[in-house]
mmCIF file of C-alpha atoms and ligand atoms in Angstrom:
data_model
loop_
_atom_site.group_PDB
_atom_site.id
_atom_site.type_symbol
_atom_site.label_atom_id
_atom_site.label_comp_id
_atom_site.label_asym_id
_atom_site.label_seq_id
_atom_site.Cartn_x
_atom_site.Cartn_y
_atom_site.Cartn_z
ATOM 1 C CA MET A 1 16.917 -9.346 -1.492
ATOM 2 C CA GLU A 2 18.057 -6.394 -3.601
ATOM 3 C CA ILE A 3 20.001 -3.554 -1.988
ATOM 4 C CA HIS A 4 20.740 -0.510 -4.123
ATOM 5 C CA VAL A 5 22.954 2.292 -2.812
ATOM 6 C CA ILE A 6 23.113 5.772 -4.286
ATOM 7 C CA THR A 7 26.513 7.205 -3.367
ATOM 8 C CA LEU A 8 29.305 9.511 -4.481
ATOM 9 C CA PHE A 9 31.821 6.837 -3.427
ATOM 10 C CA PRO A 10 30.743 3.423 -4.791
ATOM 11 C CA GLU A 11 34.290 2.079 -4.418
ATOM 12 C CA MET A 12 33.893 2.199 -0.631
ATOM 13 C CA PHE A 13 31.465 -0.744 -0.850
ATOM 14 C CA GLU A 14 33.844 -3.095 -2.676
ATOM 15 C CA SER A 15 36.200 -4.492 -0.056
ATOM 16 C CA PRO A 16 33.872 -4.705 2.988
ATOM 17 C CA PHE A 17 31.383 -6.898 1.152
ATOM 18 C CA ARG A 18 33.857 -9.087 -0.720
ATOM 19 C CA THR A 19 34.566 -11.168 2.379
ATOM 20 C CA GLY A 20 32.708 -12.762 5.262
ATOM 21 C CA MET A 21 29.105 -13.701 5.588
ATOM 22 C CA ILE A 22 27.708 -10.916 3.397
ATOM 23 C CA GLY A 23 30.330 -11.615 0.704
ATOM 24 C CA ARG A 24 29.198 -15.238 0.618
ATOM 25 C CA ALA A 25 25.534 -14.228 0.516
ATOM 26 C CA ILE A 26 26.275 -11.989 -2.488
ATOM 27 C CA GLU A 27 28.117 -14.845 -4.241
ATOM 28 C CA GLN A 28 25.173 -17.159 -3.591
ATOM 29 C CA GLY A 29 22.722 -14.603 -4.939
ATOM 30 C CA LEU A 30 20.867 -14.251 -1.612
ATOM 31 C CA ILE A 31 21.756 -10.556 -1.696
ATOM 32 C CA VAL A 32 22.056 -8.485 -4.860
ATOM 33 C CA LEU A 33 24.077 -5.402 -3.917
ATOM 34 C CA LYS A 34 24.295 -2.625 -6.520
ATOM 35 C CA THR A 35 25.886 0.772 -6.144
ATOM 36 C CA HIS A 36 24.803 3.730 -8.295
ATOM 37 C CA PRO A 37 27.413 6.505 -8.630
ATOM 38 C CA LEU A 38 25.656 9.787 -7.908
ATOM 39 C CA ARG A 39 28.243 11.655 -9.979
ATOM 40 C CA GLU A 40 26.726 10.148 -13.138
ATOM 41 C CA PHE A 41 23.548 12.096 -12.373
ATOM 42 C CA GLY A 42 25.439 15.363 -11.754
ATOM 43 C CA LEU A 43 24.555 18.574 -13.598
ATOM 44 C CA GLY A 44 26.446 20.067 -16.553
ATOM 45 C CA ASN A 45 29.935 19.312 -17.836
ATOM 46 C CA TYR A 46 31.350 19.164 -14.317
ATOM 47 C CA ARG A 47 28.658 16.749 -13.123
ATOM 48 C CA GLN A 48 27.916 19.070 -10.247
ATOM 49 C CA VAL A 49 26.086 17.498 -7.321
ATOM 50 C CA ASP A 50 26.398 20.224 -4.660
ATOM 51 C CA ASP A 51 25.993 23.962 -4.279
ATOM 52 C CA ALA A 52 26.282 26.772 -1.722
ATOM 53 C CA PRO A 53 23.514 26.922 0.877
ATOM 54 C CA TYR A 54 20.762 29.496 0.407
ATOM 55 C CA GLY A 55 20.980 31.995 3.267
ATOM 56 C CA GLY A 56 24.752 31.539 3.561
ATOM 57 C CA GLY A 57 26.737 29.399 5.950
ATOM 58 C CA SER A 58 29.668 27.039 5.807
ATOM 59 C CA GLY A 59 30.061 24.045 3.508
ATOM 60 C CA MET A 60 28.113 22.829 0.531
ATOM 61 C CA VAL A 61 24.684 21.231 0.266
ATOM 62 C CA MET A 62 23.765 18.370 -2.055
ATOM 63 C CA ARG A 63 21.402 19.529 -4.786
ATOM 64 C CA PRO A 64 18.087 17.700 -5.091
ATOM 65 C CA GLU A 65 18.010 17.075 -8.873
ATOM 66 C CA PRO A 66 20.867 14.515 -9.146
ATOM 67 C CA ILE A 67 19.498 12.572 -6.178
ATOM 68 C CA ALA A 68 15.961 12.663 -7.586
ATOM 69 C CA ASP A 69 17.194 11.478 -11.002
ATOM 70 C CA ALA A 70 19.197 8.683 -9.384
ATOM 71 C CA ILE A 71 16.153 7.592 -7.309
ATOM 72 C CA ASP A 72 13.935 7.605 -10.446
ATOM 73 C CA THR A 73 16.502 5.598 -12.422
ATOM 74 C CA VAL A 74 16.911 2.961 -9.693
ATOM 75 C CA ASN A 75 13.145 2.835 -9.250
ATOM 76 C CA ALA A 76 12.695 2.170 -12.992
ATOM 77 C CA GLN A 77 15.265 -0.667 -12.786
ATOM 78 C CA CYS A 78 13.770 -2.207 -9.686
ATOM 79 C CA PRO A 79 10.324 -0.852 -8.717
ATOM 80 C CA GLY A 80 9.040 -0.994 -5.170
ATOM 81 C CA LEU A 81 12.297 -0.649 -3.194
ATOM 82 C CA TRP A 82 11.938 0.879 0.282
ATOM 83 C CA ARG A 83 13.785 4.207 0.026
ATOM 84 C CA VAL A 84 16.023 5.008 3.007
ATOM 85 C CA LEU A 85 17.919 8.249 3.477
ATOM 86 C CA MET A 86 20.948 8.055 5.777
ATOM 87 C CA THR A 87 20.984 11.121 8.027
ATOM 88 C CA PRO A 88 21.964 11.856 11.652
ATOM 89 C CA GLN A 89 18.514 13.423 11.981
ATOM 90 C CA GLY A 90 16.689 10.136 11.244
ATOM 91 C CA GLU A 91 15.150 7.431 13.407
ATOM 92 C CA VAL A 92 17.927 5.637 15.296
ATOM 93 C CA PHE A 93 18.604 2.261 13.677
ATOM 94 C CA ASP A 94 18.164 -0.854 15.831
ATOM 95 C CA GLN A 95 17.540 -4.576 15.505
ATOM 96 C CA ALA A 96 13.746 -4.082 15.253
ATOM 97 C CA ILE A 97 14.194 -1.776 12.249
ATOM 98 C CA ALA A 98 16.681 -4.232 10.735
ATOM 99 C CA ARG A 99 14.005 -6.941 10.985
ATOM 100 C CA GLU A 100 11.399 -4.656 9.390
ATOM 101 C CA PHE A 101 13.800 -3.925 6.527
ATOM 102 C CA VAL A 102 14.204 -7.643 5.742
ATOM 103 C CA GLY A 103 10.455 -7.703 5.154
ATOM 104 C CA HIS A 104 10.561 -4.981 2.488
ATOM 105 C CA ALA A 105 10.332 -6.836 -0.823
ATOM 106 C CA PRO A 106 12.033 -6.546 -3.233
ATOM 107 C CA GLY A 107 14.517 -4.711 -1.013
ATOM 108 C CA LEU A 108 16.085 -1.400 -0.097
ATOM 109 C CA MET A 109 17.324 1.705 -1.881
ATOM 110 C CA ILE A 110 19.767 3.515 0.391
ATOM 111 C CA ILE A 111 20.833 7.098 -0.221
ATOM 112 C CA ALA A 112 24.151 8.161 1.292
ATOM 113 C CA GLY A 113 24.704 11.869 1.816
ATOM 114 C CA ARG A 114 27.960 13.883 1.863
ATOM 115 C CA TYR A 115 29.070 17.492 2.445
ATOM 116 C CA GLU A 116 27.140 19.606 4.970
ATOM 117 C CA GLY A 117 23.991 17.706 4.115
ATOM 118 C CA ILE A 118 21.216 17.312 1.601
ATOM 119 C CA ASP A 119 18.627 19.770 0.263
ATOM 120 C CA GLU A 120 15.579 19.504 2.522
ATOM 121 C CA ARG A 121 13.264 18.648 -0.416
ATOM 122 C CA VAL A 122 14.945 15.255 -0.862
ATOM 123 C CA ARG A 123 13.211 14.145 2.359
ATOM 124 C CA ALA A 124 9.914 14.124 0.413
ATOM 125 C CA LEU A 125 11.335 11.503 -1.975
ATOM 126 C CA VAL A 126 12.130 8.804 0.586
ATOM 127 C CA ASP A 127 10.125 6.422 2.765
ATOM 128 C CA GLN A 128 12.275 6.585 5.905
ATOM 129 C CA GLU A 129 15.199 8.529 7.345
ATOM 130 C CA ILE A 130 17.696 6.496 9.349
ATOM 131 C CA SER A 131 20.530 7.483 11.680
ATOM 132 C CA ILE A 132 23.049 4.996 13.058
ATOM 133 C CA GLY A 133 23.572 6.990 16.237
ATOM 134 C CA ASP A 134 23.928 10.394 17.808
ATOM 135 C CA TYR A 135 27.185 11.460 16.196
ATOM 136 C CA VAL A 136 28.060 12.968 12.833
ATOM 137 C CA LEU A 137 30.168 11.204 10.187
ATOM 138 C CA SER A 138 31.383 12.770 6.958
ATOM 139 C CA GLY A 139 29.245 10.611 4.750
ATOM 140 C CA GLY A 140 26.377 8.146 4.603
ATOM 141 C CA GLU A 141 28.481 5.283 3.193
ATOM 142 C CA LEU A 142 29.569 3.770 6.516
ATOM 143 C CA PRO A 143 26.034 4.148 7.933
ATOM 144 C CA ALA A 144 24.676 2.432 4.805
ATOM 145 C CA MET A 145 27.140 -0.433 5.338
ATOM 146 C CA VAL A 146 26.049 -0.804 8.943
ATOM 147 C CA VAL A 147 22.449 -1.150 7.756
ATOM 148 C CA ILE A 148 23.391 -3.612 4.990
ATOM 149 C CA GLU A 149 25.413 -5.793 7.382
ATOM 150 C CA ALA A 150 22.704 -5.818 10.080
ATOM 151 C CA VAL A 151 19.892 -6.517 7.576
ATOM 152 C CA GLY A 152 21.914 -8.938 5.450
ATOM 153 C CA ARG A 153 22.614 -11.402 8.273
ATOM 154 C CA LEU A 154 18.851 -11.610 8.979
ATOM 155 C CA ILE A 155 17.995 -12.718 5.428
ATOM 156 C CA PRO A 156 16.982 -16.395 5.530
ATOM 157 C CA GLY A 157 19.870 -18.617 4.428
ATOM 158 C CA VAL A 158 22.632 -16.045 5.027
ATOM 159 C CA LEU A 159 23.645 -17.235 8.501
ATOM 160 C CA GLY A 160 25.051 -20.765 8.703
ATOM 161 C CA ASN A 161 23.254 -21.401 11.990
ATOM 162 C CA PRO A 162 20.000 -19.389 12.004
ATOM 163 C CA GLU A 163 19.256 -20.396 15.616
ATOM 164 C CA SER A 164 22.024 -18.101 16.797
ATOM 165 C CA LEU A 165 19.837 -15.185 15.658
ATOM 166 C CA ASP A 166 17.242 -16.089 18.312
ATOM 167 C CA GLU A 167 19.781 -15.961 21.122
ATOM 168 C CA GLU A 168 22.004 -13.001 20.288
ATOM 169 C CA SER A 169 21.688 -9.542 21.808
ATOM 170 C CA PHE A 170 18.467 -7.600 21.057
ATOM 171 C CA ALA A 171 16.653 -10.625 19.571
ATOM 172 C CA ALA A 172 14.272 -10.731 22.514
ATOM 173 C CA GLY A 173 14.973 -7.189 23.662
ATOM 174 C CA LEU A 174 17.780 -8.374 25.962
ATOM 175 C CA LEU A 175 21.568 -8.544 25.804
ATOM 176 C CA GLU A 176 23.084 -11.956 25.227
ATOM 177 C CA TYR A 177 24.340 -14.064 28.147
ATOM 178 C CA PRO A 178 28.145 -14.357 28.754
ATOM 179 C CA GLN A 179 29.951 -16.690 26.351
ATOM 180 C CA TYR A 180 32.969 -18.868 27.170
ATOM 181 C CA THR A 181 35.194 -21.285 25.269
ATOM 182 C CA ARG A 182 38.367 -23.182 26.205
ATOM 183 C CA PRO A 183 40.422 -23.096 28.401
ATOM 184 C CA ASP A 184 38.429 -23.850 31.597
ATOM 185 C CA GLU A 185 40.659 -21.427 33.460
ATOM 186 C CA PHE A 186 42.341 -18.329 32.054
ATOM 187 C CA ARG A 187 44.540 -16.028 34.172
ATOM 188 C CA GLY A 188 42.717 -17.096 37.316
ATOM 189 C CA MET A 189 39.248 -16.648 35.802
ATOM 190 C CA ARG A 190 37.207 -19.856 35.738
ATOM 191 C CA VAL A 191 34.370 -20.781 33.405
ATOM 192 C CA PRO A 192 31.189 -21.071 35.559
ATOM 193 C CA ASP A 193 30.800 -24.706 36.701
ATOM 194 C CA ILE A 194 27.260 -24.903 35.339
ATOM 195 C CA LEU A 195 28.533 -24.611 31.749
ATOM 196 C CA LEU A 196 30.929 -27.536 32.294
ATOM 197 C CA GLY A 197 28.314 -29.812 33.826
ATOM 198 C CA GLY A 198 26.360 -30.768 30.689
ATOM 199 C CA ASP A 199 22.861 -30.264 32.177
ATOM 200 C CA HIS A 200 21.234 -28.443 29.283
ATOM 201 C CA GLY A 201 18.098 -27.473 31.215
ATOM 202 C CA LYS A 202 20.158 -25.820 33.930
ATOM 203 C CA ILE A 203 22.409 -24.162 31.335
ATOM 204 C CA ARG A 204 19.323 -22.679 29.623
ATOM 205 C CA GLU A 205 18.034 -21.315 32.937
ATOM 206 C CA TRP A 206 21.444 -19.877 33.861
ATOM 207 C CA ARG A 207 21.756 -18.205 30.469
ATOM 208 C CA ALA A 208 18.277 -16.687 30.659
ATOM 209 C CA ALA A 209 18.974 -15.332 34.164
ATOM 210 C CA GLU A 210 22.402 -13.968 33.122
ATOM 211 C CA SER A 211 20.872 -12.340 30.066
ATOM 212 C CA ARG A 212 18.297 -10.505 32.249
ATOM 213 C CA ARG A 213 20.910 -9.583 34.894
ATOM 214 C CA ARG A 214 23.361 -8.250 32.314
ATOM 215 C CA THR A 215 20.640 -6.237 30.572
ATOM 216 C CA ALA A 216 19.455 -4.748 33.880
ATOM 217 C CA ARG A 217 23.011 -3.704 34.746
ATOM 218 C CA ARG A 218 24.151 -2.420 31.348
ATOM 219 C CA ARG A 219 21.015 -1.438 29.480
ATOM 220 C CA PRO A 220 18.056 -0.906 31.825
ATOM 221 C CA ASP A 221 16.416 1.101 29.002
ATOM 222 C CA LEU A 222 15.945 -2.158 27.073
ATOM 223 C CA LEU A 223 14.022 -3.708 29.979
ATOM 224 C CA GLU A 224 11.855 -0.579 30.268
ATOM 225 C CA ARG A 225 10.964 -0.887 26.579
ATOM 226 C CA ARG A 226 9.971 -4.541 27.006
ATOM 227 C CA ARG A 227 7.281 -3.675 29.593
ATOM 228 C CA PRO A 228 3.789 -3.664 28.044
HETATM 229 N N1 LIG B 1 24.977 18.832 8.611
HETATM 230 C C1 LIG B 1 24.293 17.586 8.822
HETATM 231 C C2 LIG B 1 23.578 17.625 10.170
HETATM 232 O O1 LIG B 1 24.038 18.321 11.047
HETATM 233 O O2 LIG B 1 22.554 16.925 10.319
HETATM 234 C C3 LIG B 1 25.271 16.414 8.813
HETATM 235 C C4 LIG B 1 25.819 16.104 7.465
HETATM 236 S S1 LIG B 1 27.006 14.801 7.494
HETATM 237 C C5 LIG B 1 28.514 15.721 7.603
HETATM 238 C C6 LIG B 1 27.046 14.250 5.817
HETATM 239 C C7 LIG B 1 26.237 12.997 5.553
HETATM 240 O O3 LIG B 1 26.758 11.932 6.313
HETATM 241 C C8 LIG B 1 24.765 13.046 5.885
HETATM 242 O O4 LIG B 1 24.016 13.627 4.832
HETATM 243 C C9 LIG B 1 24.422 11.585 6.088
HETATM 244 O O5 LIG B 1 24.131 10.939 4.871
HETATM 245 C C10 LIG B 1 25.723 11.008 6.636
HETATM 246 N N2 LIG B 1 25.715 10.813 8.099
HETATM 247 C C11 LIG B 1 26.511 11.428 9.000
HETATM 248 N N3 LIG B 1 26.274 10.993 10.236
HETATM 249 C C12 LIG B 1 25.305 10.064 10.142
HETATM 250 C C13 LIG B 1 24.630 9.253 11.114
HETATM 251 N N4 LIG B 1 24.887 9.316 12.406
HETATM 252 N N5 LIG B 1 23.686 8.389 10.642
HETATM 253 C C14 LIG B 1 23.399 8.313 9.338
HETATM 254 N N6 LIG B 1 24.000 9.061 8.381
HETATM 255 C C15 LIG B 1 24.933 9.931 8.775
#
């Protein structure tokens, strides 16, 4: 899968994706991650990418032309990418959207904003606007990384044990059951006997029940959404 990011700060993407699962997937060629420095598409000698807002107000707004030129250039290099604009005003990203994104061949083009925001007309140039939550960050780079990480681990072959995807939180619209490892007892807290017994049928039932109970207690909204 190809993932192209248009950003003013391409260097931010270097270290996070050099290590771990996504780093390995990049090495293996399962993910091709390319950053495109927006500054190179800036206007004039100063490579200007922002300007004062029409109508006045604080801060600067990203001009549409450099972003449009960057989108056209990336599109010419790799046609058919699903164009995603990172914005706190977008659809809130979740596991279902991550799964949809994996299905977009040949991949994604992610546009990270900065400053007070982006000229409204850029919205017409993208396929989807995505927020990572109801808070405001200074730039779209971290949100883009969140999307890349969540989507990347769903790409077939990226995860060592793909079955774990079926069981983890949100896979079936529920939170995952409680996990334990050694020791059997830690500071007076014991691992539930059922997990030590080795009866895999009973363990499956216990986990399914715990997963429902935990979701009902912590995220009843997820259960509401599951109802037909
Ligand atoms: N003034 C804008 C508003 O109120 O909607 C916020 C601009 S924010 C300071 C600058 C950039 O950071 C945005 O263009 C966007 O790319 C990114 N950003 C900030 N918070 C985000 C979030 N929750 N989800 C996705 N992108 C976000």
